XYZ file of N, CA and C in Angstrom:
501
model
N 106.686 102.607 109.599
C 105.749 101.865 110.418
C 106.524 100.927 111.330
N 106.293 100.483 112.214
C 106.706 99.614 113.277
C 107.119 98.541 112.388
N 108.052 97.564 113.563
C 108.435 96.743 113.042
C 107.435 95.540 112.778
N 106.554 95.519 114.215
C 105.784 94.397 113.917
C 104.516 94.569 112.897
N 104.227 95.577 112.746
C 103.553 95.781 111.888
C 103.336 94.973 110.390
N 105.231 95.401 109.848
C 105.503 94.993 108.604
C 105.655 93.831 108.666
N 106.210 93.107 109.840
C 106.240 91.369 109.920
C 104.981 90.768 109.986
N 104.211 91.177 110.302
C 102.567 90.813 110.304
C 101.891 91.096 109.039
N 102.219 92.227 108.524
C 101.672 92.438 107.200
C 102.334 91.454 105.869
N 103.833 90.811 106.179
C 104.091 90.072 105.272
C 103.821 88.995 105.278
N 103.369 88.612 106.806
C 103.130 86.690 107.273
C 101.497 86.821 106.265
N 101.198 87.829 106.689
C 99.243 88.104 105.688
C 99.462 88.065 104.288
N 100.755 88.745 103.971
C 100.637 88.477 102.574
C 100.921 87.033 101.990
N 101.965 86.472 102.714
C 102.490 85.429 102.412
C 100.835 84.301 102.446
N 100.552 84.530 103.545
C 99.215 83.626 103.586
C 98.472 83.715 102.094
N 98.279 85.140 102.065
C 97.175 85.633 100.994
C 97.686 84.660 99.627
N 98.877 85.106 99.489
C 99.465 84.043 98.451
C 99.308 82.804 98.317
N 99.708 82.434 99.456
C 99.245 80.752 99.256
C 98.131 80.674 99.396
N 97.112 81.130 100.123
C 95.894 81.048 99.775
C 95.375 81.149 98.275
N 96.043 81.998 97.628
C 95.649 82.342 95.765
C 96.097 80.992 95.237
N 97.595 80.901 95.778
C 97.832 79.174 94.778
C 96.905 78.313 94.931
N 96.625 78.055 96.467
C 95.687 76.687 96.675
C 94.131 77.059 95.472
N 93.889 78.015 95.323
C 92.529 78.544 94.163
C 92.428 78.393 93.516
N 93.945 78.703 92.684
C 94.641 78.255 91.312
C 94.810 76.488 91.051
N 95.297 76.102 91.984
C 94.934 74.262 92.102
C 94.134 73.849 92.072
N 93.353 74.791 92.937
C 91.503 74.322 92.855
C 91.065 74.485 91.184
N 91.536 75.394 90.485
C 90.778 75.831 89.693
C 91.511 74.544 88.436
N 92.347 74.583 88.332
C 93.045 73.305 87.384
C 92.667 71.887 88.175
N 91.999 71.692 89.232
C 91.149 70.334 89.529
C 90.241 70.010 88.987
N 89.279 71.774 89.073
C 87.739 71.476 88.509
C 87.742 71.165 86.743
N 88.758 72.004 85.889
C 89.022 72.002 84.527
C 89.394 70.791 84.506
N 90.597 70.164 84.963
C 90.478 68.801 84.586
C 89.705 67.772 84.774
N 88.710 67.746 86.196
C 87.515 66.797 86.353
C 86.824 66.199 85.173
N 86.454 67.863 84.833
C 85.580 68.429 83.977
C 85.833 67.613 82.839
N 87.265 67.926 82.242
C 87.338 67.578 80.867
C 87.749 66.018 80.932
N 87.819 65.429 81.710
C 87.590 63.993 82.042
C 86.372 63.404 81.891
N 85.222 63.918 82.343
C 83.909 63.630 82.492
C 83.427 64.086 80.933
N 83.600 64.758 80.220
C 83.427 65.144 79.084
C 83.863 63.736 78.243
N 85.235 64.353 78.118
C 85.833 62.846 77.269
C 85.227 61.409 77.963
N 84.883 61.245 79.028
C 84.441 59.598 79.647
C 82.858 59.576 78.562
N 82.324 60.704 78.464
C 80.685 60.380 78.592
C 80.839 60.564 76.768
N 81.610 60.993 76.333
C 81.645 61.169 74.862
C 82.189 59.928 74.129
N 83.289 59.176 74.322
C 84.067 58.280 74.111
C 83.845 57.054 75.050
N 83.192 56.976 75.948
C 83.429 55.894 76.837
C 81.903 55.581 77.170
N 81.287 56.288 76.798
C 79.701 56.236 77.295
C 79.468 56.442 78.725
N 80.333 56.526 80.006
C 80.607 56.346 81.416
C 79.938 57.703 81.512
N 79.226 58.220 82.403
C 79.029 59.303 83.670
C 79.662 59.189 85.091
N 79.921 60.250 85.330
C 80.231 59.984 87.218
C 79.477 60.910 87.864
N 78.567 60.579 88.442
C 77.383 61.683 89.149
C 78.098 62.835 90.109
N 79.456 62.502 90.319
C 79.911 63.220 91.336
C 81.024 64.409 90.867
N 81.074 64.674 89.693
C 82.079 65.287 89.091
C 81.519 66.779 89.083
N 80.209 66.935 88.663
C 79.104 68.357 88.614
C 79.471 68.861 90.257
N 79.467 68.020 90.956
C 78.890 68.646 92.246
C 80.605 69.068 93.474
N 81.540 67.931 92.696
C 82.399 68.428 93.072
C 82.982 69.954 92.382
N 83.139 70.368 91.195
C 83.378 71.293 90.223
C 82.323 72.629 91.222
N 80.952 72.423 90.982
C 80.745 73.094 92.002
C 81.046 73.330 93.632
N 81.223 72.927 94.547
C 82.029 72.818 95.883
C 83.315 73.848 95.201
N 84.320 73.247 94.723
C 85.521 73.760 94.250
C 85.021 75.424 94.078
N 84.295 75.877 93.275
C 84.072 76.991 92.886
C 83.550 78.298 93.960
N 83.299 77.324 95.002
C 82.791 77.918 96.118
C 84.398 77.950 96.716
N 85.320 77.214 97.242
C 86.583 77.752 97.499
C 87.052 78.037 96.657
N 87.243 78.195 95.730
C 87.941 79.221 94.545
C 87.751 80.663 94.921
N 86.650 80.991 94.997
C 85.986 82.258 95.197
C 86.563 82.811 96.780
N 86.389 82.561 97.542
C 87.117 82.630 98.824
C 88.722 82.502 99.011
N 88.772 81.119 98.255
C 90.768 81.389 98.748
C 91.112 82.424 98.300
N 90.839 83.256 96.688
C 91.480 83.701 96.079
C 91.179 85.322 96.564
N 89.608 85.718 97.399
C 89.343 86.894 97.545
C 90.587 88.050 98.603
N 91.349 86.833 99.740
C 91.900 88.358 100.417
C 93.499 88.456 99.982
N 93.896 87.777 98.836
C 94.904 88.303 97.595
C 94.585 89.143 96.903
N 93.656 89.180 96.052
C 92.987 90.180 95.408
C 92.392 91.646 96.018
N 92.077 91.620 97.815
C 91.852 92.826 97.977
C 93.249 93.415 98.405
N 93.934 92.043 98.559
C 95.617 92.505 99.170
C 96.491 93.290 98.184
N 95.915 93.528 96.528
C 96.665 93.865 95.443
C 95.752 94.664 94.903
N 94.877 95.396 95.903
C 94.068 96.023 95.050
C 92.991 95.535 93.617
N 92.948 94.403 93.738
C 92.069 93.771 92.352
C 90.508 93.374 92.313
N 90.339 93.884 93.653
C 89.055 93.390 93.821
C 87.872 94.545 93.303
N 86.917 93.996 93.234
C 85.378 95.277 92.209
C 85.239 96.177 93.356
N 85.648 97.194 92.773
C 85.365 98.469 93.230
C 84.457 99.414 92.483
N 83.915 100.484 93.015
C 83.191 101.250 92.118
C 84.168 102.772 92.402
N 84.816 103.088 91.471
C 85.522 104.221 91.441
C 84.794 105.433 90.804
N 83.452 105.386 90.790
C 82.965 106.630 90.126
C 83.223 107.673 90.887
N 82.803 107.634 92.267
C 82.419 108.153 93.149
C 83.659 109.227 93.861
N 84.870 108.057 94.040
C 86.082 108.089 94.305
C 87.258 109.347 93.710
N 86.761 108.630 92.392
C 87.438 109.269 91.525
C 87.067 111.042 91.260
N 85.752 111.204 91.344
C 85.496 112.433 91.103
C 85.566 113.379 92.560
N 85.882 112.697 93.246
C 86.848 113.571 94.634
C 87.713 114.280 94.787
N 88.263 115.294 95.444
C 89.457 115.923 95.928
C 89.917 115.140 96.553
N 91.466 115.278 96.955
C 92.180 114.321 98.042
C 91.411 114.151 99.606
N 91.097 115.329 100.013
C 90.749 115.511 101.073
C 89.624 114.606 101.586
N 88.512 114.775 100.670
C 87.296 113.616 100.730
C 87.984 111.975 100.238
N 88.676 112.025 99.335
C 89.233 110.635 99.284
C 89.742 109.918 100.181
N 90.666 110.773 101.159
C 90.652 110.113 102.486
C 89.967 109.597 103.314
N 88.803 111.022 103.312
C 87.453 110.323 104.540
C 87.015 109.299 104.202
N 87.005 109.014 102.760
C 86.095 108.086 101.930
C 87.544 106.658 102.119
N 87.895 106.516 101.962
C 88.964 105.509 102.565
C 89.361 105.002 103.513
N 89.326 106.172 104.443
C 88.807 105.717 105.857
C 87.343 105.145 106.454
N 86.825 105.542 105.654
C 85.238 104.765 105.893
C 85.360 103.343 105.183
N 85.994 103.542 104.237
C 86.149 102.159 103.401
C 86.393 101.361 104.088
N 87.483 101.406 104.765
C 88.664 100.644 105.387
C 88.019 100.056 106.567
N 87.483 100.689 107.273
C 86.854 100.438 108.554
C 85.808 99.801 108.568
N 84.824 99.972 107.407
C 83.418 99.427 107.245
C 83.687 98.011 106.667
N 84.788 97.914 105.447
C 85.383 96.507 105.006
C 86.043 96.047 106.161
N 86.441 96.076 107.309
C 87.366 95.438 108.189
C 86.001 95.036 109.574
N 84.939 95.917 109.741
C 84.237 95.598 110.311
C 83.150 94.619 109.989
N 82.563 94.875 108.547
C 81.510 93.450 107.757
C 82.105 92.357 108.064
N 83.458 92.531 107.653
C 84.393 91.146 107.654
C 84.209 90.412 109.118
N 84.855 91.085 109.636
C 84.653 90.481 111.056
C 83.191 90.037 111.762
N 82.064 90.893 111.258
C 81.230 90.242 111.834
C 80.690 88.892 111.094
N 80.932 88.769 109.321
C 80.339 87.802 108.478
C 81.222 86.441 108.980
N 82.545 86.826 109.705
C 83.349 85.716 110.300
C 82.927 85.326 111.286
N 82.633 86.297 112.285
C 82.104 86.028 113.436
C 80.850 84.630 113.202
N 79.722 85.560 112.361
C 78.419 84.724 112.083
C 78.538 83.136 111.354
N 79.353 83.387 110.001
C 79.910 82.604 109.243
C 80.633 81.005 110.558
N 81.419 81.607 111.175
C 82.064 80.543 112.705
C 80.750 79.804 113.445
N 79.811 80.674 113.612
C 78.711 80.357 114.413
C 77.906 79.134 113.569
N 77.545 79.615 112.011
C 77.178 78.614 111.146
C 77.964 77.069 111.122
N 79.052 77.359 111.044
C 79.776 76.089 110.341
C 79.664 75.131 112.275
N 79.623 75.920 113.555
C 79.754 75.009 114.558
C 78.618 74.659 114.787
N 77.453 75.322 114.167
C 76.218 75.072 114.720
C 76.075 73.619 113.234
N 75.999 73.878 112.249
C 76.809 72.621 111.274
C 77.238 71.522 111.705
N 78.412 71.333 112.484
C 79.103 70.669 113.054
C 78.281 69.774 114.057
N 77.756 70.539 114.770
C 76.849 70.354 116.027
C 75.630 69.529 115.461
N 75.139 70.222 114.740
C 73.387 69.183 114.177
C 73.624 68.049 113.293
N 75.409 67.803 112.482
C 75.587 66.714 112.005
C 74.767 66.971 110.309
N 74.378 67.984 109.726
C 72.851 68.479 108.396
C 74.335 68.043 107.346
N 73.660 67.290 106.190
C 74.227 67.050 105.601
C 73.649 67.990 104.258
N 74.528 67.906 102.866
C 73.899 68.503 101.974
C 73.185 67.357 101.576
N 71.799 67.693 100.524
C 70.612 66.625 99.873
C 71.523 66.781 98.265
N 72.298 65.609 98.270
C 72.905 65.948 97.038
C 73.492 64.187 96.922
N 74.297 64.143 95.842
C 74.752 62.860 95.445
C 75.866 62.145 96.687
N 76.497 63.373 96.475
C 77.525 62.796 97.469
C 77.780 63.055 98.917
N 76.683 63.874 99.280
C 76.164 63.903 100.727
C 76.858 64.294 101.684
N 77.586 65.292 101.327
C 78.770 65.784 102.269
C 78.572 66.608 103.301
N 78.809 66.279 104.576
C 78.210 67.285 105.718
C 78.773 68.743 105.581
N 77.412 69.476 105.672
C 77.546 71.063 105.507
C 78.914 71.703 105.655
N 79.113 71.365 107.166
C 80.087 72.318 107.518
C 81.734 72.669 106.907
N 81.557 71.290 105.988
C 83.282 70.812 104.863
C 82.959 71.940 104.132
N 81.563 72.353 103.554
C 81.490 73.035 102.753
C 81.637 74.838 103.480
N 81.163 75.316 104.064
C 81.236 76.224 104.784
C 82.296 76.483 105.856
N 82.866 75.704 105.653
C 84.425 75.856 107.037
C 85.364 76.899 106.243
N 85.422 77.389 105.149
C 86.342 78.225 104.439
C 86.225 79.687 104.742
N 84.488 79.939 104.676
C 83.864 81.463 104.823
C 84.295 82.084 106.133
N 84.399 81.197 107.757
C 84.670 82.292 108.758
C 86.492 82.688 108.235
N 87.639 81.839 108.173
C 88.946 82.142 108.294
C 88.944 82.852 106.740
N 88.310 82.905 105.788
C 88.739 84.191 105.087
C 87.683 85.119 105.392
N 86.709 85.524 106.044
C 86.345 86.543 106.360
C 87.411 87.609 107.530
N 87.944 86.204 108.288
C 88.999 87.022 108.678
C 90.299 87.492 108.330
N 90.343 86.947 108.014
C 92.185 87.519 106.760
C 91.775 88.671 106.151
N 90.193 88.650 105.425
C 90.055 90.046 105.067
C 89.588 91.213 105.844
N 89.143 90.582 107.158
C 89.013 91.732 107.796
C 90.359 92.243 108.676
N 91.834 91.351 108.526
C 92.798 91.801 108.823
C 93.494 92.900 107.794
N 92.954 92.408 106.696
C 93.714 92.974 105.650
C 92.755 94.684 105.160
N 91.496 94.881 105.688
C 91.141 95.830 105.817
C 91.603 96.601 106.906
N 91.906 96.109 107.876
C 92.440 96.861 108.772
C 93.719 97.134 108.606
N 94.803 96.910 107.835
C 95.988 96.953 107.362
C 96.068 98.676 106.522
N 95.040 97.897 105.636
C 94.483 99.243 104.270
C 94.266 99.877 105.534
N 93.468 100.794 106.663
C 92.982 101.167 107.228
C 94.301 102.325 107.923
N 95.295 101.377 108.860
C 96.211 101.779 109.112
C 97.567 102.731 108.109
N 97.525 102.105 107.096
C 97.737 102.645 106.109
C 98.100 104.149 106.000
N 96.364 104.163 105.453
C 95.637 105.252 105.118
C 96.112 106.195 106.131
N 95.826 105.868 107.641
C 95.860 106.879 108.178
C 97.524 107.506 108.448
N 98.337 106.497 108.532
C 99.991 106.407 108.521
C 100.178 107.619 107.062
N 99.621 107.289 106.304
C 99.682 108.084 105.095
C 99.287 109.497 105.240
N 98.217 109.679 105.869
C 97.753 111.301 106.110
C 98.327 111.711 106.834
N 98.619 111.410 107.666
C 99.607 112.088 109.185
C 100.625 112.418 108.394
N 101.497 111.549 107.322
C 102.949 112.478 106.630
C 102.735 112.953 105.403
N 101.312 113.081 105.212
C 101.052 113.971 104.220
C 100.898 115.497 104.530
């Protein structure tokens, strides 16, 4: 494959990665909040109204940082029934449809997802919650990994087809 290709495909991976760590941080923030607020309200009698709602937020980027690593390593839910009971020949078509249809959702849920968080931005809507955090903090994550994964479908995509041609 070209050169720039593979330099582009590793700057994506490299992203994808650090994108997974920052998930993994996220995810040892919310566990420790957590078990802070536990031990405060058990031993200390204390609540902090804001610990539930941060733990949730977190879980919402958890889910996102960590998704275009996971399709980058193959780990993401697939349904292989279908797949699997194929010849090579249809596995391709079927991969190529994959590839293209995951690289195209992506791009448009980014596209839409961008439109949300500026139109967000724009009306100032806060969430109705304790700690009242304007929408768009919360939703600014969904357009830039919709796009990483719709780069990274298009990667799989190229692939595929790089693959059949020297098959």
């Amino acid at each position: 494959m070209p050169e720039l290709y593979e330099r582009s495909s590793r700057l994506l991976s490299r992203i994808n990665l650090i994108l997974a760590v920052l998930g993994a941080c996220v995810l040892s923030v919310i566990a420790l909040i957590i078990f802070f607020e536990v031990f405060s309200r058990t031993f200390l009698g204390v609540s902090r109204l804001w610990v539930i709602e941060v733990a949730e937020y977190g879980l919402v980027y958890l889910t996102f940082l960590g998704a275009p690593y996971l399709l980058e390593k193959n780990q993401h839910v697939t349904i292989d029934l279908i797949y699997d009971a194929v010849r090579s020949g249809p596995k391709l078509l079927l991969a190529v449809f994959n590839n293209t249809a995951g690289a195209l959702l992506c791009l448009a849920l980014a596209y839409a997802g961008l439109q949300v968080v500026l139109d967000q931005a724009a009306t100032g809507v806060r969430e109705a919650s304790v700690m009242a955090p304007q929408k768009y903090w919360i939703s600014l994550i969904f357009p830039g990994v919709m796009l990483l994964m719709a780069l990274q479908f298009a990667g799989k995509l190229l692939r595929t087809i790089v693959q059949a041609k020297g098959a």
